[in-house]
Each structure stands twice: as structure tokens, then as C-alpha cells.
Amino acid sequence: MKDKHGIKDKVAGKFKEVEGKVTGDKARELEGKAQQDKGKVKSKATKVKEDLE
């Protein structure tokens, strides 16, 4: 099953962000934020595609 709405990336990204905050690992925190943004982009791209159809 494809994750065309980016839900997996949003959830995994949030987990990494929180993990980074708890452990003090700024790189992990930023990686999580970037992954969340990737999920948001997937979601918006899917919405645009659906609107065009």
C-alpha cells in the first residue's frame, strides 16, 4: 500500500523529532522535522492531483 498522503512520514518524523529533543540530538530532531515536511508535501501533492482529476 502506498503512502500517498504522507501519514507514515509525518508519524515517523514526529517520533524522530521527539526522540531528538529527549536525547539532545539536534541532528535527529532536524531529521524528524524534515521527514514531517516530506509527508506534508506528499499530502499536498496528492490533493492537487485529485483536484486536477
Backbone as XML, in Angstrom:
<?xml version="1.0"?>
<chain id="A" units="angstrom">
  <residue number="1" name="MET">
    <atom name="N" x="0.836" y="-1.186" z="0.000"/>
    <atom name="CA" x="0.000" y="0.000" z="0.000"/>
    <atom name="C" x="0.878" y="1.245" z="0.000"/>
  </residue>
  <residue number="2" name="LYS">
    <atom name="N" x="0.588" y="2.128" z="-0.913"/>
    <atom name="CA" x="1.381" y="3.354" z="-0.996"/>
    <atom name="C" x="0.912" y="4.369" z="0.038"/>
  </residue>
  <residue number="3" name="ASP">
    <atom name="N" x="1.829" y="5.137" z="0.494"/>
    <atom name="CA" x="1.536" y="6.183" z="1.469"/>
    <atom name="C" x="1.427" y="7.511" z="0.736"/>
  </residue>
  <residue number="4" name="LYS">
    <atom name="N" x="0.374" y="7.660" z="-0.067"/>
    <atom name="CA" x="0.260" y="8.851" z="-0.891"/>
    <atom name="C" x="-0.138" y="10.096" z="-0.103"/>
  </residue>
  <residue number="5" name="HIS">
    <atom name="N" x="-0.587" y="9.910" z="1.139"/>
    <atom name="CA" x="-0.947" y="11.069" z="1.950"/>
    <atom name="C" x="0.139" y="11.439" z="2.955"/>
  </residue>
  <residue number="6" name="GLY">
    <atom name="N" x="1.250" y="10.731" z="2.929"/>
    <atom name="CA" x="2.398" y="11.073" z="3.757"/>
    <atom name="C" x="2.241" y="10.791" z="5.241"/>
  </residue>
  <residue number="7" name="ILE">
    <atom name="N" x="1.256" y="9.980" z="5.601"/>
    <atom name="CA" x="0.996" y="9.729" z="7.017"/>
    <atom name="C" x="2.179" y="9.045" z="7.693"/>
  </residue>
  <residue number="8" name="LYS">
    <atom name="N" x="2.772" y="8.063" z="7.024"/>
    <atom name="CA" x="3.914" y="7.356" z="7.617"/>
    <atom name="C" x="5.067" y="8.313" z="7.879"/>
  </residue>
  <residue number="9" name="ASP">
    <atom name="N" x="5.336" y="9.189" z="6.910"/>
    <atom name="CA" x="6.428" y="10.146" z="7.081"/>
    <atom name="C" x="6.123" y="11.139" z="8.204"/>
  </residue>
  <residue number="10" name="LYS">
    <atom name="N" x="4.886" y="11.564" z="8.313"/>
    <atom name="CA" x="4.516" y="12.502" z="9.372"/>
    <atom name="C" x="4.703" y="11.877" z="10.753"/>
  </residue>
  <residue number="11" name="VAL">
    <atom name="N" x="4.227" y="10.641" z="10.914"/>
    <atom name="CA" x="4.320" y="9.968" z="12.209"/>
    <atom name="C" x="5.772" y="9.632" z="12.549"/>
  </residue>
  <residue number="12" name="ALA">
    <atom name="N" x="6.490" y="9.041" z="11.600"/>
    <atom name="CA" x="7.889" y="8.683" z="11.850"/>
    <atom name="C" x="8.723" y="9.938" z="12.110"/>
  </residue>
  <residue number="13" name="GLY">
    <atom name="N" x="8.431" y="10.995" z="11.377"/>
    <atom name="CA" x="9.157" y="12.248" z="11.573"/>
    <atom name="C" x="8.927" y="12.834" z="12.947"/>
  </residue>
  <residue number="14" name="LYS">
    <atom name="N" x="7.685" y="12.781" z="13.410"/>
    <atom name="CA" x="7.366" y="13.310" z="14.748"/>
    <atom name="C" x="8.091" y="12.492" z="15.813"/>
  </residue>
  <residue number="15" name="PHE">
    <atom name="N" x="8.130" y="11.179" z="15.625"/>
    <atom name="CA" x="8.839" y="10.319" z="16.565"/>
    <atom name="C" x="10.319" y="10.690" z="16.634"/>
  </residue>
  <residue number="16" name="LYS">
    <atom name="N" x="10.938" y="10.871" z="15.466"/>
    <atom name="CA" x="12.362" y="11.228" z="15.424"/>
    <atom name="C" x="12.600" y="12.596" z="16.058"/>
  </residue>
  <residue number="17" name="GLU">
    <atom name="N" x="11.693" y="13.537" z="15.800"/>
    <atom name="CA" x="11.842" y="14.869" z="16.380"/>
    <atom name="C" x="11.798" y="14.807" z="17.906"/>
  </residue>
  <residue number="18" name="VAL">
    <atom name="N" x="10.820" y="14.093" z="18.445"/>
    <atom name="CA" x="10.699" y="13.965" z="19.900"/>
    <atom name="C" x="11.898" y="13.225" z="20.474"/>
  </residue>
  <residue number="19" name="GLU">
    <atom name="N" x="12.313" y="12.164" z="19.793"/>
    <atom name="CA" x="13.486" y="11.409" z="20.239"/>
    <atom name="C" x="14.714" y="12.323" z="20.300"/>
  </residue>
  <residue number="20" name="GLY">
    <atom name="N" x="14.874" y="13.159" z="19.285"/>
    <atom name="CA" x="15.997" y="14.092" z="19.253"/>
    <atom name="C" x="15.945" y="15.100" z="20.385"/>
  </residue>
  <residue number="21" name="LYS">
    <atom name="N" x="14.736" y="15.591" z="20.682"/>
    <atom name="CA" x="14.581" y="16.550" z="21.785"/>
    <atom name="C" x="14.918" y="15.904" z="23.125"/>
  </residue>
  <residue number="22" name="VAL">
    <atom name="N" x="14.438" y="14.679" z="23.323"/>
    <atom name="CA" x="14.658" y="13.982" z="24.593"/>
    <atom name="C" x="16.130" y="13.669" z="24.807"/>
  </residue>
  <residue number="23" name="THR">
    <atom name="N" x="16.808" y="13.244" z="23.748"/>
    <atom name="CA" x="18.212" y="12.848" z="23.874"/>
    <atom name="C" x="19.176" y="14.020" z="23.662"/>
  </residue>
  <residue number="24" name="GLY">
    <atom name="N" x="18.656" y="15.160" z="23.239"/>
    <atom name="CA" x="19.520" y="16.306" z="22.985"/>
    <atom name="C" x="20.257" y="16.212" z="21.653"/>
  </residue>
  <residue number="25" name="ASP">
    <atom name="N" x="19.782" y="15.365" z="20.760"/>
    <atom name="CA" x="20.413" y="15.142" z="19.452"/>
    <atom name="C" x="19.744" y="16.051" z="18.417"/>
  </residue>
  <residue number="26" name="LYS">
    <atom name="N" x="20.361" y="17.196" z="18.170"/>
    <atom name="CA" x="19.787" y="18.184" z="17.242"/>
    <atom name="C" x="19.675" y="17.642" z="15.817"/>
  </residue>
  <residue number="27" name="ALA">
    <atom name="N" x="20.634" y="16.822" z="15.397"/>
    <atom name="CA" x="20.596" y="16.255" z="14.047"/>
    <atom name="C" x="19.371" y="15.353" z="13.885"/>
  </residue>
  <residue number="28" name="ARG">
    <atom name="N" x="19.091" y="14.537" z="14.891"/>
    <atom name="CA" x="17.924" y="13.636" z="14.843"/>
    <atom name="C" x="16.626" y="14.449" z="14.853"/>
  </residue>
  <residue number="29" name="GLU">
    <atom name="N" x="16.616" y="15.508" z="15.637"/>
    <atom name="CA" x="15.446" y="16.384" z="15.707"/>
    <atom name="C" x="15.177" y="17.020" z="14.337"/>
  </residue>
  <residue number="30" name="LEU">
    <atom name="N" x="16.217" y="17.524" z="13.697"/>
    <atom name="CA" x="16.065" y="18.134" z="12.376"/>
    <atom name="C" x="15.677" y="17.107" z="11.322"/>
  </residue>
  <residue number="31" name="GLU">
    <atom name="N" x="16.216" y="15.902" z="11.439"/>
    <atom name="CA" x="15.856" y="14.828" z="10.520"/>
    <atom name="C" x="14.350" y="14.533" z="10.629"/>
  </residue>
  <residue number="32" name="GLY">
    <atom name="N" x="13.852" y="14.531" z="11.839"/>
    <atom name="CA" x="12.427" y="14.304" z="12.058"/>
    <atom name="C" x="11.568" y="15.404" z="11.462"/>
  </residue>
  <residue number="33" name="LYS">
    <atom name="N" x="11.983" y="16.637" z="11.652"/>
    <atom name="CA" x="11.235" y="17.766" z="11.091"/>
    <atom name="C" x="11.222" y="17.697" z="9.569"/>
  </residue>
  <residue number="34" name="ALA">
    <atom name="N" x="12.354" y="17.324" z="8.990"/>
    <atom name="CA" x="12.440" y="17.210" z="7.526"/>
    <atom name="C" x="11.527" y="16.093" z="7.022"/>
  </residue>
  <residue number="35" name="GLN">
    <atom name="N" x="11.481" y="14.996" z="7.743"/>
    <atom name="CA" x="10.627" y="13.888" z="7.329"/>
    <atom name="C" x="9.149" y="14.277" z="7.442"/>
  </residue>
  <residue number="36" name="GLN">
    <atom name="N" x="8.807" y="15.048" z="8.460"/>
    <atom name="CA" x="7.428" y="15.528" z="8.585"/>
    <atom name="C" x="7.073" y="16.429" z="7.405"/>
  </residue>
  <residue number="37" name="ASP">
    <atom name="N" x="8.006" y="17.283" z="7.022"/>
    <atom name="CA" x="7.768" y="18.159" z="5.872"/>
    <atom name="C" x="7.582" y="17.344" z="4.596"/>
  </residue>
  <residue number="38" name="LYS">
    <atom name="N" x="8.341" y="16.274" z="4.464"/>
    <atom name="CA" x="8.203" y="15.383" z="3.310"/>
    <atom name="C" x="6.791" y="14.807" z="3.272"/>
  </residue>
  <residue number="39" name="GLY">
    <atom name="N" x="6.284" y="14.415" z="4.410"/>
    <atom name="CA" x="4.922" y="13.884" z="4.491"/>
    <atom name="C" x="3.889" y="14.927" z="4.116"/>
  </residue>
  <residue number="40" name="LYS">
    <atom name="N" x="4.106" y="16.164" z="4.544"/>
    <atom name="CA" x="3.179" y="17.253" z="4.206"/>
    <atom name="C" x="3.184" y="17.534" z="2.710"/>
  </residue>
  <residue number="41" name="VAL">
    <atom name="N" x="4.357" y="17.475" z="2.103"/>
    <atom name="CA" x="4.463" y="17.694" z="0.651"/>
    <atom name="C" x="3.732" y="16.592" z="-0.100"/>
  </residue>
  <residue number="42" name="LYS">
    <atom name="N" x="3.904" y="15.348" z="0.331"/>
    <atom name="CA" x="3.195" y="14.235" z="-0.312"/>
    <atom name="C" x="1.689" y="14.445" z="-0.231"/>
  </residue>
  <residue number="43" name="SER">
    <atom name="N" x="1.236" y="14.872" z="0.937"/>
    <atom name="CA" x="-0.191" y="15.090" z="1.142"/>
    <atom name="C" x="-0.719" y="16.184" z="0.216"/>
  </residue>
  <residue number="44" name="LYS">
    <atom name="N" x="-0.009" y="17.279" z="0.130"/>
    <atom name="CA" x="-0.438" y="18.388" z="-0.731"/>
    <atom name="C" x="-0.385" y="18.006" z="-2.203"/>
  </residue>
  <residue number="45" name="ALA">
    <atom name="N" x="0.637" y="17.259" z="-2.591"/>
    <atom name="CA" x="0.756" y="16.828" z="-3.988"/>
    <atom name="C" x="-0.412" y="15.910" z="-4.359"/>
  </residue>
  <residue number="46" name="THR">
    <atom name="N" x="-0.779" y="15.040" z="-3.452"/>
    <atom name="CA" x="-1.911" y="14.143" z="-3.701"/>
    <atom name="C" x="-3.199" y="14.944" z="-3.829"/>
  </residue>
  <residue number="47" name="LYS">
    <atom name="N" x="-3.365" y="15.945" z="-2.974"/>
    <atom name="CA" x="-4.577" y="16.771" z="-3.029"/>
    <atom name="C" x="-4.645" y="17.526" z="-4.352"/>
  </residue>
  <residue number="48" name="VAL">
    <atom name="N" x="-3.549" y="18.088" z="-4.809"/>
    <atom name="CA" x="-3.521" y="18.808" z="-6.079"/>
    <atom name="C" x="-3.846" y="17.861" z="-7.219"/>
  </residue>
  <residue number="49" name="LYS">
    <atom name="N" x="-3.270" y="16.674" z="-7.184"/>
    <atom name="CA" x="-3.537" y="15.686" z="-8.231"/>
    <atom name="C" x="-5.008" y="15.318" z="-8.256"/>
  </residue>
  <residue number="50" name="GLU">
    <atom name="N" x="-5.586" y="15.101" z="-7.091"/>
    <atom name="CA" x="-7.013" y="14.747" z="-7.023"/>
    <atom name="C" x="-7.895" y="15.897" z="-7.508"/>
  </residue>
  <residue number="51" name="ASP">
    <atom name="N" x="-7.513" y="17.119" z="-7.192"/>
    <atom name="CA" x="-8.285" y="18.286" z="-7.635"/>
    <atom name="C" x="-8.244" y="18.444" z="-9.152"/>
  </residue>
  <residue number="52" name="LEU">
    <atom name="N" x="-7.128" y="18.081" z="-9.768"/>
    <atom name="CA" x="-6.996" y="18.202" z="-11.215"/>
    <atom name="C" x="-7.783" y="17.121" z="-11.958"/>
  </residue>
  <residue number="53" name="GLU">
    <atom name="N" x="-8.024" y="16.015" z="-11.297"/>
    <atom name="CA" x="-8.754" y="14.915" z="-11.945"/>
    <atom name="C" x="-10.206" y="15.131" z="-11.904"/>
  </residue>
</chain>
